[in-house]
Coordinates of C-alpha atoms in Angstrom, one line a residue:
Chain A
X176 CA 161.5 96.3 149.1
X177 CA 160.6 99.9 148.6
X178 CA 157.6 99.5 150.5
X179 CA 158.7 98.7 153.9
X180 CA 161.6 101.1 153.6
X181 CA 159.1 104.0 153.0
X182 CA 156.7 102.8 155.7
X183 CA 159.8 102.5 158.1
X184 CA 160.9 105.9 157.2
X185 CA 157.4 107.5 157.8
X186 CA 157.2 105.8 161.4
X187 CA 160.6 106.6 162.1
X188 CA 159.8 110.4 161.5
X189 CA 156.5 110.0 163.5
X190 CA 158.4 108.9 166.6
X191 CA 161.1 111.4 166.3
X192 CA 158.3 114.1 166.1
X193 CA 156.6 112.6 169.0
X194 CA 159.8 112.6 171.3
X195 CA 160.9 116.1 169.8
X196 CA 157.3 117.5 170.5
X197 CA 156.9 115.9 173.9
X198 CA 160.1 116.9 175.6
X199 CA 159.9 113.5 177.4
X200 CA 163.0 111.3 177.7
X201 CA 160.8 108.2 177.7
X202 CA 157.2 107.2 176.7
X203 CA 155.6 104.2 178.6
X204 CA 159.0 103.7 180.2
X205 CA 160.9 103.3 176.9
X206 CA 163.5 105.8 175.5
X207 CA 163.3 107.1 171.9
X208 CA 165.9 104.8 170.4
X209 CA 163.7 101.8 171.6
X210 CA 160.8 103.2 169.6
X211 CA 162.9 104.0 166.5
X212 CA 164.1 100.4 166.5
X213 CA 160.6 99.3 166.8
X214 CA 159.3 101.6 164.1
X215 CA 162.2 100.2 161.9
X216 CA 161.7 96.6 162.3
X217 CA 158.0 96.7 162.6
X218 CA 157.5 97.7 159.0
X219 CA 159.7 94.8 157.8
X220 CA 158.1 92.0 160.0
X221 CA 154.6 93.4 159.2
X222 CA 155.2 92.6 155.5
X223 CA 156.3 89.3 156.2
X224 CA 153.4 88.5 158.5
X225 CA 150.8 89.5 156.3
X226 CA 149.0 87.3 153.6
X227 CA 147.3 89.2 150.6
X228 CA 148.2 87.4 147.4
X229 CA 147.9 83.6 148.5
X230 CA 144.5 84.3 150.1
X231 CA 143.4 86.1 147.1
X232 CA 144.6 83.1 144.8
X233 CA 142.8 80.5 147.0
X234 CA 139.7 82.6 146.6
X235 CA 140.1 83.0 143.1
X236 CA 140.7 79.2 142.7
X237 CA 137.3 78.4 144.5
X238 CA 135.5 81.0 142.7
X239 CA 136.6 80.1 139.1
X240 CA 136.6 76.3 139.7
X241 CA 140.0 75.8 139.1
X242 CA 140.3 74.5 142.5
X243 CA 139.3 71.1 140.9
X244 CA 143.0 70.7 139.5
X245 CA 144.2 70.9 143.2
X246 CA 141.7 68.5 144.6
X247 CA 142.9 65.8 142.2
X248 CA 146.4 66.0 143.3
X249 CA 147.7 63.7 146.1
X250 CA 148.1 66.7 148.4
X251 CA 145.7 68.7 150.2
X252 CA 144.5 72.4 149.4
X253 CA 145.7 73.4 152.7
X254 CA 149.4 71.8 152.4
X255 CA 149.5 72.9 148.6
X256 CA 149.3 76.6 149.5
X257 CA 151.1 76.4 152.8
X258 CA 154.1 75.1 151.0
X259 CA 153.9 77.9 148.4
X260 CA 153.0 80.6 151.0
X261 CA 156.0 79.6 153.3
X262 CA 158.4 79.2 150.5
X263 CA 157.6 82.5 149.1
X264 CA 158.1 84.2 152.8
X265 CA 161.4 82.5 153.2
X266 CA 162.7 84.3 150.1
X267 CA 161.1 87.6 151.0
X268 CA 162.4 87.5 154.6
X269 CA 165.9 86.8 153.4
X270 CA 165.7 89.7 150.9
X271 CA 163.8 92.3 153.0
X272 CA 165.1 91.6 156.4
X273 CA 168.6 92.3 155.2
X274 CA 167.9 96.0 155.2
X275 CA 167.1 96.6 159.0
X276 CA 169.4 94.2 160.0
X277 CA 172.4 95.8 158.4
X278 CA 170.8 99.4 159.1
X279 CA 170.6 98.5 162.9
X280 CA 174.3 97.2 163.1
X281 CA 175.2 100.5 161.9
X282 CA 173.2 103.2 163.3
X283 CA 173.1 102.2 167.0
X284 CA 169.4 101.9 167.6
X285 CA 168.6 99.2 170.3
X286 CA 168.6 95.6 168.7
X287 CA 169.9 92.4 170.1
X288 CA 171.0 90.7 167.0
X289 CA 171.5 87.4 168.6
X290 CA 167.9 87.0 169.2
X291 CA 167.0 87.3 165.4
X292 CA 166.8 83.6 164.9
X293 CA 164.4 83.0 167.6
X294 CA 162.2 85.9 166.5
X295 CA 162.0 84.9 163.0
X296 CA 161.2 81.3 164.1
X297 CA 158.2 82.7 166.1
X298 CA 157.1 84.7 162.9
X299 CA 157.2 81.4 160.7
X300 CA 155.4 79.6 163.3
X301 CA 152.8 82.5 163.3
X302 CA 152.7 82.2 159.4
X303 CA 151.1 78.7 159.8
X304 CA 148.2 80.4 161.9
X305 CA 148.0 83.4 159.1
X306 CA 147.7 80.5 156.5
X307 CA 145.0 78.8 158.6
X308 CA 143.0 81.9 158.8
X309 CA 143.5 82.5 155.0
X310 CA 142.2 79.0 154.5
X311 CA 139.1 79.7 156.4
X312 CA 138.3 82.9 154.7
X313 CA 138.8 81.1 151.5
X314 CA 136.6 78.4 152.2
X315 CA 133.7 81.1 152.5
X316 CA 134.2 81.3 148.7
X317 CA 132.1 78.2 148.5
X318 CA 129.2 79.7 150.2
X319 CA 129.3 83.5 149.0
X320 CA 130.6 85.3 145.9
X321 CA 132.9 88.3 146.3
X322 CA 134.4 87.8 149.4
X323 CA 137.6 89.7 148.8
X324 CA 136.3 92.4 151.3
X325 CA 136.8 89.7 153.8
X326 CA 140.3 89.5 153.2
X327 CA 140.6 93.3 153.4
X328 CA 138.7 93.7 156.7
X329 CA 140.8 90.8 158.2
X330 CA 144.2 92.1 157.2
X331 CA 143.2 95.5 158.5
X332 CA 142.3 94.5 161.7
X333 CA 145.5 92.4 161.9
X334 CA 147.3 95.3 160.9
X335 CA 146.2 96.9 164.3
X336 CA 146.3 93.7 166.5
X337 CA 149.7 92.6 165.3
X338 CA 151.4 95.8 166.6
X339 CA 152.6 97.4 163.2
X340 CA 151.0 100.8 164.0
X341 CA 152.5 101.2 167.6
X342 CA 153.9 99.1 170.2
X343 CA 150.9 97.2 171.9
X344 CA 152.1 98.2 175.3
X345 CA 151.0 101.6 174.8
X346 CA 147.4 100.7 174.8
X347 CA 145.9 101.2 178.3
X348 CA 144.8 98.3 180.5
X349 CA 142.7 96.1 180.2
X350 CA 142.8 96.1 176.4
X351 CA 146.6 95.8 176.4
X352 CA 146.4 92.5 178.1
X353 CA 143.8 91.2 175.7
X354 CA 145.5 92.3 172.7
X355 CA 149.0 91.1 173.7
X356 CA 147.6 87.6 174.9
X357 CA 145.8 87.1 171.2
X358 CA 148.3 84.9 169.1
X359 CA 148.3 87.9 166.5
X360 CA 150.7 89.9 168.6
X361 CA 153.4 87.2 167.5
X362 CA 153.3 88.8 163.9
X363 CA 155.1 91.9 164.8
X364 CA 154.8 93.1 168.5
X365 CA 156.3 90.1 170.1
X366 CA 159.2 89.3 167.5
X367 CA 160.1 93.1 167.2
X368 CA 159.8 93.6 171.0
X369 CA 161.9 90.7 171.8
X370 CA 164.4 91.7 169.3
X371 CA 164.7 95.3 170.5
X372 CA 164.8 94.5 174.1
X373 CA 161.3 95.6 175.2
X374 CA 160.4 91.8 175.8
X375 CA 162.2 88.8 177.2
X376 CA 162.6 85.2 176.8
X377 CA 159.5 84.2 178.9
X378 CA 157.3 86.6 176.6
X379 CA 158.7 84.7 173.4
X380 CA 157.9 81.3 174.9
X381 CA 154.4 82.5 175.9
X382 CA 153.9 83.7 172.3
X383 CA 154.8 80.2 171.0
X384 CA 152.1 78.7 173.3
X385 CA 149.7 81.4 172.3
X386 CA 150.0 80.7 168.6
X387 CA 149.8 76.9 169.1
X388 CA 146.6 77.6 171.1
X389 CA 145.2 79.5 168.3
X390 CA 146.1 76.8 166.0
X391 CA 144.4 74.2 167.9
X392 CA 141.1 76.2 167.9
X393 CA 141.3 77.5 164.4
X394 CA 142.6 74.2 162.5
X395 CA 139.4 71.9 163.5
X396 CA 137.0 75.1 162.6
X397 CA 138.9 75.7 159.3
X398 CA 138.7 72.1 158.4
X399 CA 134.9 71.9 159.3
X400 CA 134.5 75.0 157.2
X401 CA 136.2 73.5 154.2
X402 CA 134.3 70.1 154.4
X403 CA 131.0 71.9 154.5
X404 CA 132.2 74.1 151.7
X405 CA 133.1 71.3 149.4
X406 CA 129.8 69.3 150.2
X407 CA 128.2 72.4 148.7
X408 CA 130.5 72.8 145.7
X409 CA 129.2 71.6 142.4
X410 CA 132.6 71.3 140.5
X411 CA 132.1 74.6 138.4
X412 CA 134.9 74.8 135.7
X413 CA 135.4 71.1 135.7
Chain B
X128 CA 129.3 119.3 130.6
X129 CA 125.6 118.2 130.9
X130 CA 126.3 115.2 128.7
X131 CA 128.9 114.1 131.2
X132 CA 126.9 114.9 134.2
X133 CA 124.2 112.5 132.6
X134 CA 126.8 109.8 131.9
X135 CA 128.1 110.2 135.5
X136 CA 124.4 109.5 136.9
X137 CA 124.1 106.5 134.6
X138 CA 127.4 105.2 136.0
X139 CA 126.0 105.6 139.4
X140 CA 122.8 104.0 138.6
X141 CA 124.4 101.1 136.9
X142 CA 127.0 100.8 139.9
X143 CA 124.2 100.9 142.4
X144 CA 122.4 98.1 140.8
X145 CA 125.6 96.0 140.5
X146 CA 126.6 96.4 144.2
X147 CA 123.0 95.6 145.5
X148 CA 123.6 92.2 143.7
X149 CA 126.1 91.5 146.5
X150 CA 124.7 92.6 149.5
X151 CA 127.0 91.0 151.9
X152 CA 129.8 92.7 149.9
X153 CA 128.3 95.9 150.6
X154 CA 128.3 95.2 154.3
X155 CA 131.9 94.1 154.3
X156 CA 133.1 97.1 152.4
X157 CA 131.6 99.4 154.9
X158 CA 132.6 97.2 158.0
X159 CA 136.3 97.1 156.4
X160 CA 136.4 100.9 155.9
X161 CA 135.4 101.3 159.5
X162 CA 138.1 99.1 160.7
X163 CA 140.3 101.1 158.8
X164 CA 139.2 104.1 160.7
X165 CA 139.4 102.5 163.9
X166 CA 143.0 101.6 163.2
X167 CA 143.8 105.3 162.2
X168 CA 141.9 106.6 165.3
X169 CA 143.6 104.3 167.6
X170 CA 147.1 105.4 166.4
X171 CA 146.2 109.1 167.5
X172 CA 144.3 108.2 170.6
X173 CA 147.1 105.8 172.0
X174 CA 149.9 108.4 171.2
X175 CA 148.0 111.3 172.8
X176 CA 147.4 109.1 176.0
X177 CA 151.0 109.1 176.5
X178 CA 152.1 112.7 175.3
X179 CA 150.2 116.0 175.2
X180 CA 151.5 117.6 172.1
X181 CA 153.1 116.3 168.9
X182 CA 154.3 119.0 166.5
X183 CA 151.7 121.5 167.7
X184 CA 149.0 119.0 167.5
X185 CA 147.1 117.9 170.5
X186 CA 144.5 115.1 170.6
X187 CA 141.7 117.3 169.9
X188 CA 143.1 119.0 166.8
X189 CA 144.5 115.5 165.8
X190 CA 140.8 114.3 165.8
X191 CA 139.8 117.0 163.4
X192 CA 143.0 116.0 161.1
X193 CA 141.9 112.4 161.0
X194 CA 138.3 113.2 160.5
X195 CA 139.0 115.5 157.5
X196 CA 141.3 112.6 156.2
X197 CA 138.5 110.2 156.5
X198 CA 135.9 112.5 154.7
X199 CA 138.3 113.1 151.9
X200 CA 139.2 109.4 151.8
X201 CA 135.5 108.1 152.0
X202 CA 134.5 110.3 149.0
X203 CA 137.8 109.1 147.0
X204 CA 136.6 105.6 147.7
X205 CA 133.2 106.2 146.3
X206 CA 134.5 108.1 143.0
X207 CA 137.8 106.6 142.2
X208 CA 139.1 103.8 144.1
X209 CA 137.7 101.1 142.1
X210 CA 138.5 102.7 138.6
X211 CA 142.2 103.8 139.3
X212 CA 142.9 100.7 141.4
X213 CA 141.8 98.5 138.4
X214 CA 143.1 100.6 135.6
X215 CA 146.4 98.6 135.2
X216 CA 143.9 95.4 134.9
X217 CA 141.7 97.1 132.5
X218 CA 144.5 98.2 130.1
X219 CA 145.8 94.7 130.2
X220 CA 142.7 92.9 129.4
X221 CA 142.1 95.2 126.6
X222 CA 138.9 97.1 127.9
X223 CA 140.7 100.3 127.4
X224 CA 140.4 99.7 123.6
X225 CA 136.6 99.6 123.8
X226 CA 136.5 102.9 125.7
X227 CA 138.7 104.5 123.0
X228 CA 136.2 103.9 120.4
X229 CA 133.5 105.4 122.4
X230 CA 132.5 109.2 121.5
X231 CA 133.4 110.2 125.2
X232 CA 136.6 111.6 126.7
X233 CA 138.6 108.2 127.6
X234 CA 140.0 109.6 130.7
X235 CA 136.6 110.6 132.1
X236 CA 135.4 107.0 131.3
X237 CA 138.5 105.3 133.0
X238 CA 138.1 107.5 136.1
X239 CA 134.4 107.2 136.7
X240 CA 133.1 104.3 135.1
X241 CA 132.6 102.2 138.2
X242 CA 131.4 104.0 141.4
X243 CA 131.7 102.1 144.8
X244 CA 128.3 103.1 146.0
X245 CA 128.5 101.4 149.5
X246 CA 131.1 104.0 150.4
X247 CA 128.1 106.4 150.5
X248 CA 127.2 105.1 154.0
X249 CA 131.1 105.8 155.0
X250 CA 130.6 109.3 153.8
X251 CA 127.8 109.9 156.2
X252 CA 129.7 108.3 159.1
X253 CA 132.9 110.3 158.4
X254 CA 130.9 113.6 158.2
X255 CA 129.4 112.7 161.4
X256 CA 132.8 111.9 163.1
X257 CA 134.1 115.2 161.6
X258 CA 131.3 117.3 163.1
X259 CA 131.7 115.4 166.7
X260 CA 135.6 116.0 166.3
X261 CA 135.1 119.9 165.5
X262 CA 132.5 120.7 168.0
X263 CA 134.3 118.6 170.7
X264 CA 137.2 120.9 170.4
X265 CA 137.8 122.8 174.0
X266 CA 137.3 126.3 172.0
X267 CA 135.8 125.4 168.7
X268 CA 136.3 128.1 166.1
X269 CA 133.2 129.6 164.1
X270 CA 131.1 127.0 162.7
X271 CA 131.6 128.8 159.2
X272 CA 135.1 127.4 159.0
X273 CA 133.5 123.9 158.4
X274 CA 131.9 125.4 155.3
X275 CA 135.3 125.9 153.8
X276 CA 135.4 122.1 153.4
X277 CA 133.1 122.5 150.5
X278 CA 136.1 124.1 148.6
X279 CA 138.9 122.4 150.2
X280 CA 137.7 118.7 150.0
X281 CA 137.2 118.9 146.2
X282 CA 140.6 120.6 145.9
X283 CA 142.0 117.7 148.1
X284 CA 140.4 115.2 145.8
X285 CA 141.5 116.9 142.7
X286 CA 145.2 117.0 143.7
X287 CA 145.0 113.5 145.0
X288 CA 143.3 112.4 141.8
X289 CA 146.1 114.1 139.7
X290 CA 148.8 112.2 141.5
X291 CA 147.0 108.7 141.7
X292 CA 146.1 108.9 138.1
X293 CA 149.8 109.5 137.1
X294 CA 150.6 106.2 139.0
X295 CA 147.7 104.2 137.5
X296 CA 148.1 105.5 133.8
X297 CA 151.8 104.5 134.1
X298 CA 150.1 101.1 133.1
X299 CA 149.7 102.2 129.6
X300 CA 153.6 102.7 129.2
X301 CA 154.9 99.8 131.4
X302 CA 152.1 97.3 130.7
X303 CA 152.2 95.9 134.5
X304 CA 152.1 98.8 136.9
X305 CA 151.0 97.0 140.1
X306 CA 154.2 97.7 142.2
X307 CA 154.1 101.3 141.0
X308 CA 150.7 101.4 142.8
X309 CA 152.4 100.1 145.9
X310 CA 154.6 103.0 145.9
X311 CA 151.5 105.4 145.4
X312 CA 150.1 103.9 148.7
X313 CA 153.3 104.7 150.6
X314 CA 153.2 108.5 149.2
X315 CA 149.4 108.5 150.3
X316 CA 150.5 107.2 153.8
X317 CA 152.7 110.3 154.0
X318 CA 149.4 112.3 153.8
X319 CA 147.8 110.5 156.6
X320 CA 150.0 112.1 159.2
X321 CA 149.9 116.0 160.0
X322 CA 152.6 117.6 157.9
X323 CA 154.0 119.2 161.0
X324 CA 155.3 116.1 162.2
X325 CA 157.7 115.7 159.3
X326 CA 161.3 117.4 159.2
X327 CA 161.2 120.7 157.3
X328 CA 162.6 119.1 154.1
X329 CA 160.0 116.4 154.0
X330 CA 157.1 118.9 154.8
X331 CA 158.3 121.0 151.9
X332 CA 158.0 118.0 149.7
X333 CA 154.5 116.9 150.9
X334 CA 153.4 120.4 150.4
X335 CA 154.9 120.8 146.9
X336 CA 156.6 118.1 145.0
X337 CA 154.4 115.3 146.3
X338 CA 151.4 117.4 147.7
X339 CA 149.8 114.8 149.9
X340 CA 149.9 117.3 152.5
X341 CA 146.7 118.9 150.9
X342 CA 144.9 115.7 151.5
X343 CA 144.1 116.6 155.2
X344 CA 146.7 118.5 156.8
X345 CA 146.1 121.9 155.1
X346 CA 142.1 121.4 155.3
X347 CA 142.5 120.4 159.0
X348 CA 144.6 123.4 159.9
X349 CA 142.3 125.8 158.1
X350 CA 139.2 124.6 159.7
X351 CA 140.9 124.7 163.3
X352 CA 141.3 128.4 162.9
X353 CA 144.8 129.0 161.2
X354 CA 144.7 132.1 159.1
X355 CA 147.1 130.9 156.2
X356 CA 144.7 131.9 153.6
X357 CA 147.3 131.5 150.9
X358 CA 146.7 127.6 151.3
X359 CA 143.4 128.0 150.0
X360 CA 144.6 129.9 146.9
X361 CA 147.3 127.1 146.6
X362 CA 144.8 124.4 146.9
X363 CA 142.6 125.6 144.3
X364 CA 145.6 126.4 141.9
X365 CA 147.3 123.1 142.6
X366 CA 143.9 121.2 142.4
X367 CA 143.4 122.6 138.9
X368 CA 146.9 122.2 137.7
X369 CA 147.0 118.5 138.9
X370 CA 143.9 117.8 136.9
X371 CA 145.4 119.5 133.9
X372 CA 148.8 117.7 134.3
X373 CA 146.8 114.3 134.5
X374 CA 145.0 115.0 131.2
X375 CA 148.4 115.7 129.6
X376 CA 150.0 112.6 130.8
X377 CA 146.9 110.7 129.7
X378 CA 147.4 111.8 126.3
X379 CA 151.2 111.2 126.4
X380 CA 150.6 107.9 127.5
X381 CA 148.0 107.1 124.9
X382 CA 150.5 107.9 122.0
X383 CA 152.7 105.2 123.6
X384 CA 149.7 102.6 123.9
X385 CA 149.8 99.7 121.6
X386 CA 146.4 97.8 121.8
X387 CA 146.3 95.0 124.3
X388 CA 143.4 93.3 122.8
X389 CA 144.1 93.1 119.1

């Protein structure tokens, strides 16, 4: 809980300083309040939209051979971890999103609270994609030793592509369009932009389509990677 | 002192051999940090495309700031990251007990035992970026100011070490200190922005109570031509003080440590 609060505090301080130092009333046609609201929500949404712990666990299971116990169960490795991951995220969302929700009710930064359920629904749909990416990365553990750096690289790249660091609409064209149309913007930029009024209903719908397309591409690829990995797997630790 | 230099050299050799065993991991470590650098650079590049000045910093000076941060960070990653990030684990698994029985300072062992040699590549990259950022300034100060980093970077590392060690060594007292380490990362993030961006009360904190302002803000300001010479004295004094505090805290924590392996 402390972690996103501190992150939000730092980002709010940054955007306050940016507006104070620039002397401009708007940046990229949005006012100060819009950026403060974005900074506040983004820290919390980013915490929900990332996957460290369960990806490390999946890698660990394959590395150590304890994946055997999951393989013997009447549920796939993918589903087993997806259910745990989503369950964990439901709990953390309920706890951590309460803070910005209540704060924005009182401090008057631009937030459309009625849009909250739809924004959260997009994040949870996006989490399925995040889990699929994690599943693909974990599958590499069948082929290589020590792939934790891959998780680090992926999460830092997503940190940038999701829009936690700054609203993606500040990026110059043509990169802005590329980054926004990628499904990863559904982790932070789209839900927070929708919630704070930067984006409309059409953008939210496009984001659902983008994530669905991302899943369509990634699901078969991750499945193929998993099957190829299992063929190589010799059941270490059994 | 010579004995410890020899041990450090031995650690370096052993770590390099261990790292070379997993070559893909070396590539991934370097690539991961480059992605992290790109993420940090993009923040300033994007912001300064939309505004000219933030807290007295323009795009050119912000590049020097971020380059100074990268240089300190890459050396940090080489020397301390793996040791201090895993200190909590080592304590829990009982590895500390073995180290305590050796005729070498246990804090030294815990701090330097495993060097992350792939980051040598990152040190070269970041020094290159710093040189580019410095000499791309519209009116670059005299080049000798870069030499001040020979003093300022070790001071930044010592100050950061003192703070980080405090969070890591808390594992001796609390057994599981992973969440305390997350808090450290948030403090570290405060140092990843120029101190002038913060309101006066927070700026005071990052230069005194939690001196992460010495991580890059102070070195960058000095090499950019600031004549606040008092900061050099403060950096040297604070660096020595933080290392001394870390040794005192380690001694204090060891007194409360009950072996994990027996």
